[in-house]
Amino acid sequence: MAVRFFLIACSLAAIATAGNFYQDYDITWGDGRAKILEGGQLLTLTLDKTSGSGFQSRNEYLFGKIDMQIKLVPGNSAGTVTAYYLSSQGPTHDEIDFEFLGNLSGDPYTLHTNVFTQGKGNREMQFKLWFDPTKDFHTYSILWNPRHVIFMVDGTPIRDFKNLESRGIAFPKNQPMRIYSSLWNADDWATRGGLVKTDWSKAPFTASYRDFRADACVPSSAASRCASNAAPGNSGWWNQELDLTGQERMKWVQRNYMVYNYCSDLKRFPQGLPPECSIA
């Protein structure tokens, strides 16, 4: 397996960027509702009753550490979803999701996470955040290497999806993915299962982004040793996994702030929980 990962790495080029939205992203939809401001240092997405908006990265990535600071829609954001995710294309796509489900004023946001492999998802975990994500920017990170997909909030790990291919469980490792984000109306399901609808009198709704960073590998025709460039002493993410402190911090989040775990939903999987749920 190590040889296979090295061969993958040799077809990649390593990049480390502190991004400029003008250089690194394209606004893909929204008819002017998405704006790049402050010389490329700030991006805003807006949703009104007519349309939401979105953007995507110019680069595709195959493994990396991706950071984005986001300030979510304030006030009554019920019915809205701010999505920030990595995804490949096609019916057998891979995807790594952060989705922020809006709520009534004063109620906490729900942070929804999911991992798709070969077009199959159904691996949702949901959390309430331990701070108000609308008051200031917070950093949401995806660490994706050949052995782990780790979701982090302000550096605190909240979820670790491990490579269990040896047990017959697919892992996202072969399909390059772009970064996408969008702000859209999903009041048929987003807030309390669709019971609370979007209050359009509060529109427009706006989410803000800054300080994008990608320490990552991009597909390249040049033979560049991405794994070597990402080794300890450089960035370290290629081999990174949670140490004991990180594991304890993740357990603390899951014990106190996780509100849904697909691995505990026996009603949803009457024929048996997904196989990764039984593997420690």
PDB file of C-alpha atoms in Angstrom:
ATOM      1  CA  MET A   1       0.000   0.000   0.000  1.00  0.00           C
ATOM      2  CA  ALA A   2       2.874   2.366   0.787  1.00  0.00           C
ATOM      3  CA  VAL A   3       4.277   1.810  -2.725  1.00  0.00           C
ATOM      4  CA  ARG A   4       0.904   2.595  -4.281  1.00  0.00           C
ATOM      5  CA  PHE A   5       0.641   5.864  -2.335  1.00  0.00           C
ATOM      6  CA  PHE A   6       4.173   6.807  -3.418  1.00  0.00           C
ATOM      7  CA  LEU A   7       3.263   6.253  -7.067  1.00  0.00           C
ATOM      8  CA  ILE A   8       0.195   8.430  -6.617  1.00  0.00           C
ATOM      9  CA  ALA A   9       2.351  11.096  -5.026  1.00  0.00           C
ATOM     10  CA  CYS A  10       4.809  11.106  -7.927  1.00  0.00           C
ATOM     11  CA  SER A  11       2.105  12.306 -10.294  1.00  0.00           C
ATOM     12  CA  LEU A  12       1.285  15.268  -8.062  1.00  0.00           C
ATOM     13  CA  ALA A  13       2.782  18.662  -7.397  1.00  0.00           C
ATOM     14  CA  ALA A  14       2.787  20.162  -3.928  1.00  0.00           C
ATOM     15  CA  ILE A  15       1.491  23.679  -3.368  1.00  0.00           C
ATOM     16  CA  ALA A  16       1.217  25.822  -0.277  1.00  0.00           C
ATOM     17  CA  THR A  17      -0.812  28.988  -0.703  1.00  0.00           C
ATOM     18  CA  ALA A  18      -2.311  31.688   1.451  1.00  0.00           C
ATOM     19  CA  GLY A  19      -4.989  32.351  -1.059  1.00  0.00           C
ATOM     20  CA  ASN A  20      -6.292  35.345  -2.895  1.00  0.00           C
ATOM     21  CA  PHE A  21      -9.875  34.798  -3.995  1.00  0.00           C
ATOM     22  CA  TYR A  22      -9.277  36.533  -7.336  1.00  0.00           C
ATOM     23  CA  GLN A  23      -6.453  34.121  -8.105  1.00  0.00           C
ATOM     24  CA  ASP A  24      -7.752  30.900  -6.593  1.00  0.00           C
ATOM     25  CA  TYR A  25     -11.520  30.884  -7.103  1.00  0.00           C
ATOM     26  CA  ASP A  26     -14.234  31.453  -9.691  1.00  0.00           C
ATOM     27  CA  ILE A  27     -17.708  32.658  -8.807  1.00  0.00           C
ATOM     28  CA  THR A  28     -19.915  30.088 -10.505  1.00  0.00           C
ATOM     29  CA  TRP A  29     -23.478  31.218  -9.953  1.00  0.00           C
ATOM     30  CA  GLY A  30     -25.674  33.808  -8.273  1.00  0.00           C
ATOM     31  CA  ASP A  31     -25.953  36.599 -10.844  1.00  0.00           C
ATOM     32  CA  GLY A  32     -23.896  39.101  -8.865  1.00  0.00           C
ATOM     33  CA  ARG A  33     -24.845  37.842  -5.409  1.00  0.00           C
ATOM     34  CA  ALA A  34     -21.310  36.598  -4.768  1.00  0.00           C
ATOM     35  CA  LYS A  35     -18.654  39.298  -4.419  1.00  0.00           C
ATOM     36  CA  ILE A  36     -14.875  39.355  -4.038  1.00  0.00           C
ATOM     37  CA  LEU A  37     -13.784  42.349  -1.963  1.00  0.00           C
ATOM     38  CA  GLU A  38     -10.767  43.942  -0.269  1.00  0.00           C
ATOM     39  CA  GLY A  39      -8.359  43.154  -3.076  1.00  0.00           C
ATOM     40  CA  GLY A  40      -9.215  39.472  -3.079  1.00  0.00           C
ATOM     41  CA  GLN A  41      -8.957  38.964   0.691  1.00  0.00           C
ATOM     42  CA  LEU A  42     -12.698  38.665   1.364  1.00  0.00           C
ATOM     43  CA  LEU A  43     -15.510  36.835  -0.414  1.00  0.00           C
ATOM     44  CA  THR A  44     -19.210  37.095   0.405  1.00  0.00           C
ATOM     45  CA  LEU A  45     -22.111  34.906  -0.673  1.00  0.00           C
ATOM     46  CA  THR A  46     -25.674  36.199  -0.560  1.00  0.00           C
ATOM     47  CA  LEU A  47     -29.074  34.516  -0.691  1.00  0.00           C
ATOM     48  CA  ASP A  48     -32.376  36.218  -1.413  1.00  0.00           C
ATOM     49  CA  LYS A  49     -35.766  34.893  -2.464  1.00  0.00           C
ATOM     50  CA  THR A  50     -34.706  34.741  -6.108  1.00  0.00           C
ATOM     51  CA  SER A  51     -31.376  32.958  -5.835  1.00  0.00           C
ATOM     52  CA  GLY A  52     -28.413  31.940  -3.745  1.00  0.00           C
ATOM     53  CA  SER A  53     -24.790  32.018  -4.905  1.00  0.00           C
ATOM     54  CA  GLY A  54     -21.621  29.969  -4.993  1.00  0.00           C
ATOM     55  CA  PHE A  55     -17.975  29.641  -5.944  1.00  0.00           C
ATOM     56  CA  GLN A  56     -15.394  26.942  -6.676  1.00  0.00           C
ATOM     57  CA  SER A  57     -11.623  26.611  -6.644  1.00  0.00           C
ATOM     58  CA  ARG A  58      -9.630  26.774  -9.833  1.00  0.00           C
ATOM     59  CA  ASN A  59      -7.344  23.993  -8.641  1.00  0.00           C
ATOM     60  CA  GLU A  60      -8.254  20.398  -8.099  1.00  0.00           C
ATOM     61  CA  TYR A  61      -6.596  18.696  -5.140  1.00  0.00           C
ATOM     62  CA  LEU A  62      -5.679  15.113  -4.353  1.00  0.00           C
ATOM     63  CA  PHE A  63      -4.846  15.140  -0.636  1.00  0.00           C
ATOM     64  CA  GLY A  64      -4.014  18.188   1.414  1.00  0.00           C
ATOM     65  CA  LYS A  65      -4.766  20.409   4.388  1.00  0.00           C
ATOM     66  CA  ILE A  66      -7.455  22.940   3.446  1.00  0.00           C
ATOM     67  CA  ASP A  67      -8.390  25.829   5.756  1.00  0.00           C
ATOM     68  CA  MET A  68     -11.105  28.456   5.334  1.00  0.00           C
ATOM     69  CA  GLN A  69     -12.294  31.104   7.750  1.00  0.00           C
ATOM     70  CA  ILE A  70     -16.066  31.564   7.553  1.00  0.00           C
ATOM     71  CA  LYS A  71     -18.512  33.874   9.308  1.00  0.00           C
ATOM     72  CA  LEU A  72     -22.011  32.460   8.979  1.00  0.00           C
ATOM     73  CA  VAL A  73     -25.349  34.137   8.334  1.00  0.00           C
ATOM     74  CA  PRO A  74     -26.373  35.999  11.523  1.00  0.00           C
ATOM     75  CA  GLY A  75     -29.788  36.323  13.114  1.00  0.00           C
ATOM     76  CA  ASN A  76     -32.696  34.226  11.903  1.00  0.00           C
ATOM     77  CA  SER A  77     -31.009  31.963   9.350  1.00  0.00           C
ATOM     78  CA  ALA A  78     -33.637  29.209   9.466  1.00  0.00           C
ATOM     79  CA  GLY A  79     -33.979  27.384   6.150  1.00  0.00           C
ATOM     80  CA  THR A  80     -30.588  28.456   4.824  1.00  0.00           C
ATOM     81  CA  VAL A  81     -27.607  26.201   4.222  1.00  0.00           C
ATOM     82  CA  THR A  82     -24.013  27.353   3.890  1.00  0.00           C
ATOM     83  CA  ALA A  83     -22.125  24.496   2.253  1.00  0.00           C
ATOM     84  CA  TYR A  84     -18.325  24.218   2.142  1.00  0.00           C
ATOM     85  CA  TYR A  85     -16.946  21.001   0.707  1.00  0.00           C
ATOM     86  CA  LEU A  86     -14.541  19.107  -1.506  1.00  0.00           C
ATOM     87  CA  SER A  87     -15.998  17.135  -4.389  1.00  0.00           C
ATOM     88  CA  SER A  88     -15.063  15.315  -7.571  1.00  0.00           C
ATOM     89  CA  GLN A  89     -17.527  14.953 -10.436  1.00  0.00           C
ATOM     90  CA  GLY A  90     -19.734  12.211 -11.818  1.00  0.00           C
ATOM     91  CA  PRO A  91     -22.079   9.524 -10.464  1.00  0.00           C
ATOM     92  CA  THR A  92     -19.264   7.789  -8.561  1.00  0.00           C
ATOM     93  CA  HIS A  93     -17.899  11.007  -7.101  1.00  0.00           C
ATOM     94  CA  ASP A  94     -16.062  11.430  -3.818  1.00  0.00           C
ATOM     95  CA  GLU A  95     -17.026  14.263  -1.480  1.00  0.00           C
ATOM     96  CA  ILE A  96     -16.057  15.641   1.943  1.00  0.00           C
ATOM     97  CA  ASP A  97     -18.739  17.940   3.380  1.00  0.00           C
ATOM     98  CA  PHE A  98     -19.175  20.713   5.863  1.00  0.00           C
ATOM     99  CA  GLU A  99     -22.760  22.043   5.782  1.00  0.00           C
ATOM    100  CA  PHE A 100     -24.016  24.670   8.215  1.00  0.00           C
ATOM    101  CA  LEU A 101     -27.767  24.427   8.769  1.00  0.00           C
ATOM    102  CA  GLY A 102     -29.328  27.713   9.781  1.00  0.00           C
ATOM    103  CA  ASN A 103     -31.670  28.151  12.709  1.00  0.00           C
ATOM    104  CA  LEU A 104     -33.938  30.588  14.486  1.00  0.00           C
ATOM    105  CA  SER A 105     -32.328  33.532  16.243  1.00  0.00           C
ATOM    106  CA  GLY A 106     -30.780  32.437  19.495  1.00  0.00           C
ATOM    107  CA  ASP A 107     -30.666  28.749  18.583  1.00  0.00           C
ATOM    108  CA  PRO A 108     -27.342  27.113  17.720  1.00  0.00           C
ATOM    109  CA  TYR A 109     -26.337  26.267  14.185  1.00  0.00           C
ATOM    110  CA  THR A 110     -26.117  22.607  13.237  1.00  0.00           C
ATOM    111  CA  LEU A 111     -22.827  21.583  11.644  1.00  0.00           C
ATOM    112  CA  HIS A 112     -23.522  18.681   9.295  1.00  0.00           C
ATOM    113  CA  THR A 113     -20.614  16.514   8.046  1.00  0.00           C
ATOM    114  CA  ASN A 114     -20.584  13.714   5.510  1.00  0.00           C
ATOM    115  CA  VAL A 115     -18.141  11.639   3.464  1.00  0.00           C
ATOM    116  CA  PHE A 116     -19.000  10.224   0.034  1.00  0.00           C
ATOM    117  CA  THR A 117     -16.929   7.474  -1.572  1.00  0.00           C
ATOM    118  CA  GLN A 118     -17.645   6.186  -5.079  1.00  0.00           C
ATOM    119  CA  GLY A 119     -20.963   8.051  -5.103  1.00  0.00           C
ATOM    120  CA  LYS A 120     -22.137   6.658  -1.768  1.00  0.00           C
ATOM    121  CA  GLY A 121     -22.702   8.896   1.240  1.00  0.00           C
ATOM    122  CA  ASN A 122     -25.047   8.224   4.174  1.00  0.00           C
ATOM    123  CA  ARG A 123     -22.234   8.863   6.657  1.00  0.00           C
ATOM    124  CA  GLU A 124     -23.644  11.901   8.396  1.00  0.00           C
ATOM    125  CA  MET A 125     -22.481  13.233  11.734  1.00  0.00           C
ATOM    126  CA  GLN A 126     -23.961  16.440  13.118  1.00  0.00           C
ATOM    127  CA  PHE A 127     -22.730  18.772  15.829  1.00  0.00           C
ATOM    128  CA  LYS A 128     -23.736  21.907  17.681  1.00  0.00           C
ATOM    129  CA  LEU A 129     -20.881  24.381  17.875  1.00  0.00           C
ATOM    130  CA  TRP A 130     -19.491  25.555  21.211  1.00  0.00           C
ATOM    131  CA  PHE A 131     -19.453  29.206  20.065  1.00  0.00           C
ATOM    132  CA  ASP A 132     -21.605  31.561  18.011  1.00  0.00           C
ATOM    133  CA  PRO A 133     -20.314  31.142  14.432  1.00  0.00           C
ATOM    134  CA  THR A 134     -22.047  34.322  13.279  1.00  0.00           C
ATOM    135  CA  LYS A 135     -20.193  36.756  15.559  1.00  0.00           C
ATOM    136  CA  ASP A 136     -16.739  36.313  14.095  1.00  0.00           C
ATOM    137  CA  PHE A 137     -14.715  34.252  11.638  1.00  0.00           C
ATOM    138  CA  HIS A 138     -13.753  30.712  12.607  1.00  0.00           C
ATOM    139  CA  THR A 139     -11.466  28.275  10.801  1.00  0.00           C
ATOM    140  CA  TYR A 140     -12.965  25.126   9.292  1.00  0.00           C
ATOM    141  CA  SER A 141     -10.369  22.635   8.086  1.00  0.00           C
ATOM    142  CA  ILE A 142     -10.212  19.383   6.167  1.00  0.00           C
ATOM    143  CA  LEU A 143      -7.073  17.294   6.527  1.00  0.00           C
ATOM    144  CA  TRP A 144      -7.123  14.636   3.809  1.00  0.00           C
ATOM    145  CA  ASN A 145      -4.261  12.234   3.392  1.00  0.00           C
ATOM    146  CA  PRO A 146      -4.013   8.582   2.268  1.00  0.00           C
ATOM    147  CA  ARG A 147      -5.013   7.312   5.717  1.00  0.00           C
ATOM    148  CA  HIS A 148      -7.453   9.845   7.169  1.00  0.00           C
ATOM    149  CA  VAL A 149     -10.068  12.484   6.514  1.00  0.00           C
ATOM    150  CA  ILE A 150     -10.082  14.672   9.617  1.00  0.00           C
ATOM    151  CA  PHE A 151     -12.613  17.473  10.112  1.00  0.00           C
ATOM    152  CA  MET A 152     -11.441  20.317  12.354  1.00  0.00           C
ATOM    153  CA  VAL A 153     -12.957  23.491  13.800  1.00  0.00           C
ATOM    154  CA  ASP A 154     -10.456  26.114  14.980  1.00  0.00           C
ATOM    155  CA  GLY A 155      -7.871  23.344  15.078  1.00  0.00           C
ATOM    156  CA  THR A 156     -10.023  21.051  17.219  1.00  0.00           C
ATOM    157  CA  PRO A 157     -10.727  17.699  15.542  1.00  0.00           C
ATOM    158  CA  ILE A 158     -14.379  16.734  15.510  1.00  0.00           C
ATOM    159  CA  ARG A 159     -14.371  13.686  13.216  1.00  0.00           C
ATOM    160  CA  ASP A 160     -11.853  11.207  11.802  1.00  0.00           C
ATOM    161  CA  PHE A 161     -12.881   9.055   8.815  1.00  0.00           C
ATOM    162  CA  LYS A 162     -10.157   6.427   8.528  1.00  0.00           C
ATOM    163  CA  ASN A 163      -8.941   4.461   5.542  1.00  0.00           C
ATOM    164  CA  LEU A 164     -10.362   0.976   6.123  1.00  0.00           C
ATOM    165  CA  GLU A 165      -9.908  -0.353   2.609  1.00  0.00           C
ATOM    166  CA  SER A 166      -8.305  -3.464   4.064  1.00  0.00           C
ATOM    167  CA  ARG A 167     -11.765  -4.205   5.511  1.00  0.00           C
ATOM    168  CA  GLY A 168     -13.523  -3.614   2.190  1.00  0.00           C
ATOM    169  CA  ILE A 169     -14.642  -0.030   2.904  1.00  0.00           C
ATOM    170  CA  ALA A 170     -14.025   2.529   0.164  1.00  0.00           C
ATOM    171  CA  PHE A 171     -11.877   5.572   0.878  1.00  0.00           C
ATOM    172  CA  PRO A 172     -11.528   8.767  -1.219  1.00  0.00           C
ATOM    173  CA  LYS A 173      -8.022   8.576  -2.644  1.00  0.00           C
ATOM    174  CA  ASN A 174      -8.076   8.425  -6.456  1.00  0.00           C
ATOM    175  CA  GLN A 175     -10.320  11.271  -7.610  1.00  0.00           C
ATOM    176  CA  PRO A 176      -9.093  14.872  -7.469  1.00  0.00           C
ATOM    177  CA  MET A 177     -11.579  17.244  -5.861  1.00  0.00           C
ATOM    178  CA  ARG A 178     -12.264  20.960  -6.100  1.00  0.00           C
ATOM    179  CA  ILE A 179     -13.359  23.154  -3.230  1.00  0.00           C
ATOM    180  CA  TYR A 180     -16.929  24.404  -3.505  1.00  0.00           C
ATOM    181  CA  SER A 181     -19.077  26.657  -1.389  1.00  0.00           C
ATOM    182  CA  SER A 182     -22.634  27.863  -1.735  1.00  0.00           C
ATOM    183  CA  LEU A 183     -25.367  29.627   0.197  1.00  0.00           C
ATOM    184  CA  TRP A 184     -28.823  28.385  -0.714  1.00  0.00           C
ATOM    185  CA  ASN A 185     -32.374  27.853   0.459  1.00  0.00           C
ATOM    186  CA  ALA A 186     -33.183  24.392   1.807  1.00  0.00           C
ATOM    187  CA  ASP A 187     -36.172  25.084   4.008  1.00  0.00           C
ATOM    188  CA  ASP A 188     -37.762  21.801   2.967  1.00  0.00           C
ATOM    189  CA  TRP A 189     -35.287  19.967   5.258  1.00  0.00           C
ATOM    190  CA  ALA A 190     -32.573  22.150   6.779  1.00  0.00           C
ATOM    191  CA  THR A 191     -34.141  23.417  10.004  1.00  0.00           C
ATOM    192  CA  ARG A 192     -35.917  20.930  12.247  1.00  0.00           C
ATOM    193  CA  GLY A 193     -36.515  18.644   9.286  1.00  0.00           C
ATOM    194  CA  GLY A 194     -38.230  21.380   7.308  1.00  0.00           C
ATOM    195  CA  LEU A 195     -40.670  22.454  10.023  1.00  0.00           C
ATOM    196  CA  VAL A 196     -39.167  25.959  10.182  1.00  0.00           C
ATOM    197  CA  LYS A 197     -39.244  27.858   6.895  1.00  0.00           C
ATOM    198  CA  THR A 198     -37.085  30.683   5.628  1.00  0.00           C
ATOM    199  CA  ASP A 199     -38.280  34.121   6.730  1.00  0.00           C
ATOM    200  CA  TRP A 200     -37.692  36.131   3.565  1.00  0.00           C
ATOM    201  CA  SER A 201     -38.377  39.387   5.400  1.00  0.00           C
ATOM    202  CA  LYS A 202     -34.894  38.887   6.882  1.00  0.00           C
ATOM    203  CA  ALA A 203     -33.245  38.578   3.449  1.00  0.00           C
ATOM    204  CA  PRO A 204     -30.710  39.091   2.031  1.00  0.00           C
ATOM    205  CA  PHE A 205     -28.682  36.536   3.975  1.00  0.00           C
ATOM    206  CA  THR A 206     -24.890  36.789   3.766  1.00  0.00           C
ATOM    207  CA  ALA A 207     -21.975  34.506   4.672  1.00  0.00           C
ATOM    208  CA  SER A 208     -18.367  35.753   4.539  1.00  0.00           C
ATOM    209  CA  TYR A 209     -15.061  34.022   3.780  1.00  0.00           C
ATOM    210  CA  ARG A 210     -11.414  34.942   4.285  1.00  0.00           C
ATOM    211  CA  ASP A 211      -7.936  33.472   4.865  1.00  0.00           C
ATOM    212  CA  PHE A 212      -8.180  30.491   2.541  1.00  0.00           C
ATOM    213  CA  ARG A 213      -5.101  28.283   2.783  1.00  0.00           C
ATOM    214  CA  ALA A 214      -4.248  25.146   0.829  1.00  0.00           C
ATOM    215  CA  ASP A 215      -1.217  23.062   1.703  1.00  0.00           C
ATOM    216  CA  ALA A 216      -2.040  20.395  -0.817  1.00  0.00           C
ATOM    217  CA  CYS A 217      -1.242  18.299  -3.858  1.00  0.00           C
ATOM    218  CA  VAL A 218      -2.566  19.089  -7.302  1.00  0.00           C
ATOM    219  CA  PRO A 219      -2.517  16.687 -10.265  1.00  0.00           C
ATOM    220  CA  SER A 220       0.503  17.358 -12.423  1.00  0.00           C
ATOM    221  CA  SER A 221       2.101  15.857 -15.510  1.00  0.00           C
ATOM    222  CA  ALA A 222       5.469  16.549 -13.930  1.00  0.00           C
ATOM    223  CA  ALA A 223       6.939  13.872 -11.690  1.00  0.00           C
ATOM    224  CA  SER A 224       6.951  15.739  -8.397  1.00  0.00           C
ATOM    225  CA  ARG A 225       7.261  13.973  -5.071  1.00  0.00           C
ATOM    226  CA  CYS A 226       4.319  15.437  -3.262  1.00  0.00           C
ATOM    227  CA  ALA A 227       4.641  13.002  -0.380  1.00  0.00           C
ATOM    228  CA  SER A 228       8.228  14.021   0.161  1.00  0.00           C
ATOM    229  CA  ASN A 229       7.325  17.697   0.091  1.00  0.00           C
ATOM    230  CA  ALA A 230       4.629  17.071   2.674  1.00  0.00           C
ATOM    231  CA  ALA A 231       6.821  15.041   5.010  1.00  0.00           C
ATOM    232  CA  PRO A 232       7.510  15.977   8.644  1.00  0.00           C
ATOM    233  CA  GLY A 233       9.861  18.912   8.723  1.00  0.00           C
ATOM    234  CA  ASN A 234       7.940  20.556   5.878  1.00  0.00           C
ATOM    235  CA  SER A 235       4.184  20.559   6.457  1.00  0.00           C
ATOM    236  CA  GLY A 236       3.646  17.095   7.888  1.00  0.00           C
ATOM    237  CA  TRP A 237       0.050  16.639   6.794  1.00  0.00           C
ATOM    238  CA  TRP A 238       0.772  13.701   4.446  1.00  0.00           C
ATOM    239  CA  ASN A 239       1.459  11.394   7.412  1.00  0.00           C
ATOM    240  CA  GLN A 240      -0.554  13.256  10.031  1.00  0.00           C
ATOM    241  CA  GLU A 241      -2.972  11.477  12.303  1.00  0.00           C
ATOM    242  CA  LEU A 242      -4.466  12.283  15.672  1.00  0.00           C
ATOM    243  CA  ASP A 243      -2.154  11.887  18.631  1.00  0.00           C
ATOM    244  CA  LEU A 244      -3.535  11.048  22.061  1.00  0.00           C
ATOM    245  CA  THR A 245      -4.284  14.709  22.792  1.00  0.00           C
ATOM    246  CA  GLY A 246      -6.116  15.084  19.498  1.00  0.00           C
ATOM    247  CA  GLN A 247      -8.101  11.924  20.120  1.00  0.00           C
ATOM    248  CA  GLU A 248      -9.131  13.172  23.544  1.00  0.00           C
ATOM    249  CA  ARG A 249     -10.197  16.556  22.130  1.00  0.00           C
ATOM    250  CA  MET A 250     -12.279  14.820  19.463  1.00  0.00           C
ATOM    251  CA  LYS A 251     -13.910  12.590  22.086  1.00  0.00           C
ATOM    252  CA  TRP A 252     -14.737  15.709  24.131  1.00  0.00           C
ATOM    253  CA  VAL A 253     -16.477  17.304  21.136  1.00  0.00           C
ATOM    254  CA  GLN A 254     -18.362  14.141  20.263  1.00  0.00           C
ATOM    255  CA  ARG A 255     -19.397  13.549  23.864  1.00  0.00           C
ATOM    256  CA  ASN A 256     -20.662  17.096  24.439  1.00  0.00           C
ATOM    257  CA  TYR A 257     -21.689  18.494  21.043  1.00  0.00           C
ATOM    258  CA  MET A 258     -22.505  15.667  18.643  1.00  0.00           C
ATOM    259  CA  VAL A 259     -26.264  15.487  18.070  1.00  0.00           C
ATOM    260  CA  TYR A 260     -26.419  12.833  15.342  1.00  0.00           C
ATOM    261  CA  ASN A 261     -24.222   9.888  14.429  1.00  0.00           C
ATOM    262  CA  TYR A 262     -25.220   7.582  11.586  1.00  0.00           C
ATOM    263  CA  CYS A 263     -23.439   4.769  13.395  1.00  0.00           C
ATOM    264  CA  SER A 264     -26.043   4.965  16.175  1.00  0.00           C
ATOM    265  CA  ASP A 265     -29.128   5.128  13.937  1.00  0.00           C
ATOM    266  CA  LEU A 266     -30.490   1.590  14.074  1.00  0.00           C
ATOM    267  CA  LYS A 267     -33.863   2.662  12.659  1.00  0.00           C
ATOM    268  CA  ARG A 268     -32.203   4.026   9.547  1.00  0.00           C
ATOM    269  CA  PHE A 269     -30.225   0.836   8.935  1.00  0.00           C
ATOM    270  CA  PRO A 270     -32.596  -2.013   9.887  1.00  0.00           C
ATOM    271  CA  GLN A 271     -30.441  -4.527   8.002  1.00  0.00           C
ATOM    272  CA  GLY A 272     -27.430  -3.564  10.070  1.00  0.00           C
ATOM    273  CA  LEU A 273     -25.188  -0.553  10.565  1.00  0.00           C
ATOM    274  CA  PRO A 274     -22.565   0.249   7.902  1.00  0.00           C
ATOM    275  CA  PRO A 275     -19.495  -1.960   8.360  1.00  0.00           C
ATOM    276  CA  GLU A 276     -17.143   0.861   9.394  1.00  0.00           C
ATOM    277  CA  CYS A 277     -19.344   1.473  12.444  1.00  0.00           C
ATOM    278  CA  SER A 278     -18.258  -1.786  14.040  1.00  0.00           C
ATOM    279  CA  ILE A 279     -14.536  -1.154  13.558  1.00  0.00           C
ATOM    280  CA  ALA A 280     -12.847   0.756  16.360  1.00  0.00           C
TER     281      ALA A 280
END
